[in-house]
Tab-separated table of C-alpha atoms in Angstrom:
chain	number	residue	atom	x	y	z
A	72	UNK	CA	-32.285	19.840	-27.771
A	73	UNK	CA	-29.450	19.175	-30.196
A	74	UNK	CA	-26.978	20.905	-27.865
A	75	UNK	CA	-28.323	18.916	-24.905
A	76	UNK	CA	-27.925	15.623	-26.799
A	77	UNK	CA	-24.393	16.535	-27.853
A	78	UNK	CA	-23.474	17.497	-24.265
A	79	UNK	CA	-24.894	14.245	-22.928
A	80	UNK	CA	-22.939	12.253	-25.487
A	81	UNK	CA	-19.776	14.212	-24.660
A	82	UNK	CA	-20.067	13.546	-20.920
A	83	UNK	CA	-20.833	9.860	-21.526
A	84	UNK	CA	-17.662	9.646	-23.622
A	85	UNK	CA	-15.640	11.292	-20.831
A	86	UNK	CA	-17.116	8.933	-18.215
A	87	UNK	CA	-16.396	5.909	-20.405
A	88	UNK	CA	-12.816	7.070	-20.964
A	89	UNK	CA	-12.282	7.609	-17.236
A	90	UNK	CA	-13.819	4.217	-16.429
A	91	UNK	CA	-11.534	2.497	-18.937
A	92	UNK	CA	-8.462	4.209	-17.499
A	93	UNK	CA	-9.499	3.303	-13.948
A	94	UNK	CA	-10.101	-0.309	-14.961
A	95	UNK	CA	-6.672	-0.471	-16.643
A	96	UNK	CA	-4.987	0.937	-13.542
A	97	UNK	CA	-6.781	-1.420	-11.155
A	98	UNK	CA	-5.811	-4.383	-13.345
A	99	UNK	CA	-2.107	-3.440	-13.367
A	100	UNK	CA	0.204	-6.305	-12.448
A	101	UNK	CA	2.440	-6.118	-9.384
A	102	UNK	CA	5.478	-5.725	-11.662
A	103	UNK	CA	3.890	-2.736	-13.395
A	104	UNK	CA	2.752	-1.199	-10.118
A	105	UNK	CA	6.234	-1.572	-8.698
A	106	UNK	CA	7.702	0.609	-11.458
A	107	UNK	CA	4.903	3.169	-11.194
A	108	UNK	CA	5.237	3.453	-7.413
A	109	UNK	CA	8.985	4.042	-7.571
A	110	UNK	CA	8.655	6.578	-10.397
A	111	UNK	CA	5.719	8.454	-8.866
A	112	UNK	CA	7.220	8.557	-5.367
A	113	UNK	CA	10.559	9.833	-6.666
A	114	UNK	CA	9.274	12.438	-9.124
A	115	UNK	CA	6.163	13.355	-7.138
A	116	UNK	CA	8.108	13.944	-3.928
A	117	UNK	CA	10.464	16.483	-5.494
A	118	UNK	CA	7.664	18.178	-7.461
A	119	UNK	CA	5.542	18.445	-4.300
A	120	UNK	CA	8.477	19.956	-2.439
A	121	UNK	CA	9.098	22.507	-5.176
A	122	UNK	CA	5.484	23.454	-5.886
A	123	UNK	CA	4.052	23.324	-2.336
A	124	UNK	CA	0.524	22.247	-3.279
A	125	UNK	CA	-2.357	23.758	-1.350
A	126	UNK	CA	-3.706	21.521	1.385
A	127	UNK	CA	-7.011	19.697	0.927
A	128	UNK	CA	-8.688	19.807	4.380
A	129	UNK	CA	-9.593	16.119	4.738
A	130	UNK	CA	-6.606	14.439	3.093
A	131	UNK	CA	-3.971	16.776	4.531
A	132	UNK	CA	-5.167	15.946	8.054
A	133	UNK	CA	-3.329	12.890	9.384
A	134	UNK	CA	-6.163	12.314	11.859
A	135	UNK	CA	-8.768	11.631	9.130
A	136	UNK	CA	-10.604	8.338	9.572
A	137	UNK	CA	-9.177	6.744	6.398
A	138	UNK	CA	-5.684	7.184	7.762
A	139	UNK	CA	-6.538	6.144	11.312
A	140	UNK	CA	-8.665	3.089	10.446
A	141	UNK	CA	-7.206	1.774	7.193
A	142	UNK	CA	-3.703	3.103	6.533
A	143	UNK	CA	-2.345	2.689	10.070
A	144	UNK	CA	-3.731	-0.855	10.114
A	145	UNK	CA	-3.022	-1.708	6.471
A	146	UNK	CA	-1.136	-4.923	7.226
A	147	UNK	CA	-3.998	-6.159	9.443
A	148	UNK	CA	-6.500	-5.476	6.632
A	149	UNK	CA	-4.202	-7.271	4.179
A	150	UNK	CA	-3.939	-10.338	6.419
A	151	UNK	CA	-7.725	-10.374	6.909
A	152	UNK	CA	-8.628	-10.206	3.210
A	153	UNK	CA	-5.931	-12.610	1.981
A	154	UNK	CA	-6.869	-15.097	4.739
A	155	UNK	CA	-10.551	-14.836	3.785
A	156	UNK	CA	-9.632	-15.352	0.149
A	157	UNK	CA	-7.613	-18.464	1.004
A	158	UNK	CA	-10.476	-19.818	3.142
A	159	UNK	CA	-13.162	-19.462	0.471
A	160	UNK	CA	-10.870	-20.984	-2.146
A	161	UNK	CA	-10.418	-24.056	0.066
A	162	UNK	CA	-14.161	-24.331	0.651
A	163	UNK	CA	-15.517	-23.535	-2.802
A	164	UNK	CA	-12.739	-24.112	-5.335
A	165	UNK	CA	-10.808	-27.109	-3.995
A	166	UNK	CA	-7.450	-25.362	-4.297
A	167	UNK	CA	-4.435	-27.644	-3.679
A	168	UNK	CA	-3.229	-27.369	-0.102
A	169	UNK	CA	0.331	-26.599	-1.204
A	170	UNK	CA	-0.916	-23.276	-2.582
A	171	UNK	CA	-2.605	-22.511	0.724
A	172	UNK	CA	0.581	-23.416	2.595
A	173	UNK	CA	2.468	-20.959	0.409
A	174	UNK	CA	-0.062	-18.201	1.184
A	175	UNK	CA	0.266	-18.897	4.919
A	176	UNK	CA	4.058	-18.863	4.645
A	177	UNK	CA	3.971	-15.539	2.832
A	178	UNK	CA	1.670	-14.055	5.453
A	179	UNK	CA	4.001	-15.228	8.215
A	180	UNK	CA	7.065	-13.899	6.399
A	181	UNK	CA	5.243	-10.650	5.643
A	182	UNK	CA	4.310	-10.241	9.309
A	183	UNK	CA	7.929	-10.769	10.316
A	184	UNK	CA	9.092	-8.278	7.683
A	185	UNK	CA	6.468	-5.756	8.834
A	186	UNK	CA	7.524	-6.129	12.475
A	187	UNK	CA	11.269	-5.819	11.817
A	188	UNK	CA	10.955	-2.871	9.425
A	189	UNK	CA	8.492	-0.890	11.553
A	190	UNK	CA	10.661	-1.498	14.622
A	191	UNK	CA	13.749	-0.197	12.799
A	192	UNK	CA	11.842	2.786	11.351
A	193	UNK	CA	10.412	3.689	14.776
A	194	UNK	CA	13.840	3.214	16.353
A	195	UNK	CA	15.430	5.654	13.904
A	196	UNK	CA	12.611	8.148	14.381
A	197	UNK	CA	12.798	7.979	18.188
A	198	UNK	CA	16.571	8.092	18.530
A	199	UNK	CA	17.814	10.189	15.618
A	200	UNK	CA	16.644	13.677	16.399
A	201	UNK	CA	17.022	16.686	18.645
A	202	UNK	CA	15.287	17.595	21.879
A	203	UNK	CA	14.264	21.237	22.273
A	204	UNK	CA	14.029	22.670	25.800
A	205	UNK	CA	15.899	19.683	27.215
A	206	UNK	CA	19.159	17.657	27.016
A	207	UNK	CA	17.509	14.248	26.441
A	208	UNK	CA	18.937	11.978	23.726
A	209	UNK	CA	15.770	9.994	22.894
A	210	UNK	CA	12.210	10.987	22.111
A	211	UNK	CA	10.774	9.201	25.177
A	212	UNK	CA	13.171	10.940	27.575
A	213	UNK	CA	12.624	14.263	25.829
A	214	UNK	CA	8.845	14.134	26.143
A	215	UNK	CA	9.067	12.795	29.703
A	216	UNK	CA	10.968	15.973	30.597
A	217	UNK	CA	8.359	18.144	28.889
A	218	UNK	CA	10.509	18.829	25.854
A	219	UNK	CA	9.664	18.778	22.128
A	220	UNK	CA	11.379	16.185	19.918
A	221	UNK	CA	12.362	17.229	16.404
A	222	UNK	CA	12.794	14.348	13.968
A	223	UNK	CA	15.979	14.453	11.894
A	224	UNK	CA	15.153	11.516	9.628
A	225	UNK	CA	11.657	10.000	9.711
A	226	UNK	CA	11.334	7.222	7.104
A	227	UNK	CA	7.757	7.086	5.818
A	228	UNK	CA	6.248	3.979	7.370
A	229	UNK	CA	3.007	4.758	5.544
A	230	UNK	CA	4.699	4.598	2.148
A	231	UNK	CA	6.499	1.410	3.111
A	232	UNK	CA	3.356	-0.408	4.240
A	233	UNK	CA	0.979	0.837	1.539
A	234	UNK	CA	3.427	-0.081	-1.237
A	235	UNK	CA	4.140	-3.472	0.331
A	236	UNK	CA	0.458	-4.272	0.986
A	237	UNK	CA	-0.664	-3.263	-2.500
A	238	UNK	CA	2.034	-5.341	-4.187
A	239	UNK	CA	1.300	-8.238	-1.833
A	240	UNK	CA	-2.452	-8.180	-2.550
A	241	UNK	CA	-2.026	-7.660	-6.293
A	242	UNK	CA	0.389	-10.584	-6.579
A	243	UNK	CA	-2.043	-12.913	-4.805
A	244	UNK	CA	-4.900	-11.807	-7.056
A	245	UNK	CA	-2.737	-12.437	-10.133
A	246	UNK	CA	-1.990	-15.982	-8.988
A	247	UNK	CA	-5.636	-16.614	-8.211
A	248	UNK	CA	-6.771	-15.462	-11.650
A	249	UNK	CA	-4.136	-17.659	-13.304
A	250	UNK	CA	-5.466	-20.672	-11.379
A	251	UNK	CA	-9.083	-19.907	-12.229
A	252	UNK	CA	-8.562	-19.423	-15.956
A	253	UNK	CA	-11.369	-18.202	-18.252
A	254	UNK	CA	-14.105	-19.862	-16.156
A	255	UNK	CA	-13.508	-17.477	-13.244
A	256	UNK	CA	-13.704	-18.215	-9.535
A	257	UNK	CA	-16.543	-18.795	-7.130
A	258	UNK	CA	-18.870	-15.945	-6.179
A	259	UNK	CA	-17.403	-15.622	-2.648
A	260	UNK	CA	-13.876	-15.341	-4.050
A	261	UNK	CA	-15.035	-12.735	-6.572
A	262	UNK	CA	-16.621	-10.697	-3.768
A	263	UNK	CA	-13.449	-10.789	-1.669
A	264	UNK	CA	-11.325	-10.011	-4.738
A	265	UNK	CA	-13.453	-6.907	-5.272
A	266	UNK	CA	-12.904	-5.884	-1.636
A	267	UNK	CA	-9.166	-6.390	-2.180
A	268	UNK	CA	-9.214	-4.088	-5.216
A	269	UNK	CA	-11.165	-1.460	-3.259
A	270	UNK	CA	-8.526	-1.587	-0.516
A	271	UNK	CA	-5.718	-1.352	-3.090
A	272	UNK	CA	-7.419	1.664	-4.691
A	273	UNK	CA	-7.816	3.323	-1.285
A	274	UNK	CA	-4.118	2.846	-0.524
A	275	UNK	CA	-3.242	4.237	-3.962
A	276	UNK	CA	-5.227	7.389	-3.182
A	277	UNK	CA	-3.662	7.758	0.261
A	278	UNK	CA	-0.206	7.252	-1.262
A	279	UNK	CA	-0.791	10.238	-3.536
A	280	UNK	CA	-1.579	12.488	-0.570
A	281	UNK	CA	1.344	11.120	1.432
A	282	UNK	CA	3.632	12.090	-1.444
A	283	UNK	CA	2.007	15.543	-1.641
A	284	UNK	CA	1.919	16.501	2.020
A	285	UNK	CA	4.090	14.413	4.311
A	286	UNK	CA	7.794	13.693	4.885
A	287	UNK	CA	10.835	14.770	2.893
A	288	UNK	CA	11.590	13.217	-0.527
A	289	UNK	CA	14.358	10.893	0.792
A	290	UNK	CA	12.064	9.667	3.608
A	291	UNK	CA	9.268	8.819	1.161
A	292	UNK	CA	11.527	7.280	-1.469
A	293	UNK	CA	13.266	5.086	1.095
A	294	UNK	CA	9.898	3.996	2.520
A	295	UNK	CA	8.736	3.032	-0.988
A	296	UNK	CA	11.943	1.100	-1.694
A	297	UNK	CA	11.629	-0.827	1.586
A	298	UNK	CA	8.131	-1.863	0.498
A	299	UNK	CA	9.365	-2.939	-2.930
A	300	UNK	CA	12.242	-4.869	-1.328
A	301	UNK	CA	9.776	-6.692	0.923
A	302	UNK	CA	7.625	-7.675	-2.045
A	303	UNK	CA	10.714	-8.908	-3.918
A	304	UNK	CA	11.763	-11.035	-0.958
A	305	UNK	CA	8.237	-12.390	-0.429
A	306	UNK	CA	7.308	-13.231	-4.014
A	307	UNK	CA	10.669	-13.755	-5.720
A	308	UNK	CA	13.340	-14.915	-3.297
A	309	UNK	CA	11.044	-16.948	-1.029
A	310	UNK	CA	9.905	-19.069	-3.978
A	311	UNK	CA	13.524	-19.723	-5.002
A	312	UNK	CA	14.385	-20.693	-1.421
A	313	UNK	CA	11.482	-23.144	-1.221
A	314	UNK	CA	12.358	-24.622	-4.609
A	315	UNK	CA	15.823	-25.679	-3.388
């Protein structure tokens, strides 16, 4: 009985420690996350290449439903949740319209940034490569002739978008909490904030497996840096531009 009580207390202590660490990570600011993402992507990519970790069946399969439903549509999910958050704040918290205008402007700028960057990334992927079993110079022509296209440099669009979306969401949540102060926000905004944190946590998990299993280190690092650059433009430079 004594051993059982001690074991129970030990496991409770472990669970509490893990919960505290998880809570601290989830509450990280965008600035802190930015540094962690760059460090982890850089170091993790080279370690993963050197060690060659064993594949976990679900997460090493790019066709898993988390990747297909959430990661590939991460900007759409970000727009949905941030728009819902803005809507409930207008309805329940009487937020000044200028703040809502800024959110809309950021979403528009973010959509433009997403479109330009994904177009460039796809363009590089489709045109910088080699066609096996055929003389074609682009991926579309290669596959149309029944050939197999080998990518030479495939920047990680997943890393780019997950980093950008997580920093984008986290920055909005930071601003919202600053506006609310100690009293906290309305129940609807708290519910949507929780959904935002769940999405951020999901992208964090998928980022880990992207670093472990997909792309070369330069492709992942560059994807991460493009995401960080987008966040800097959206939340740093855009504010300075509007202030002039």
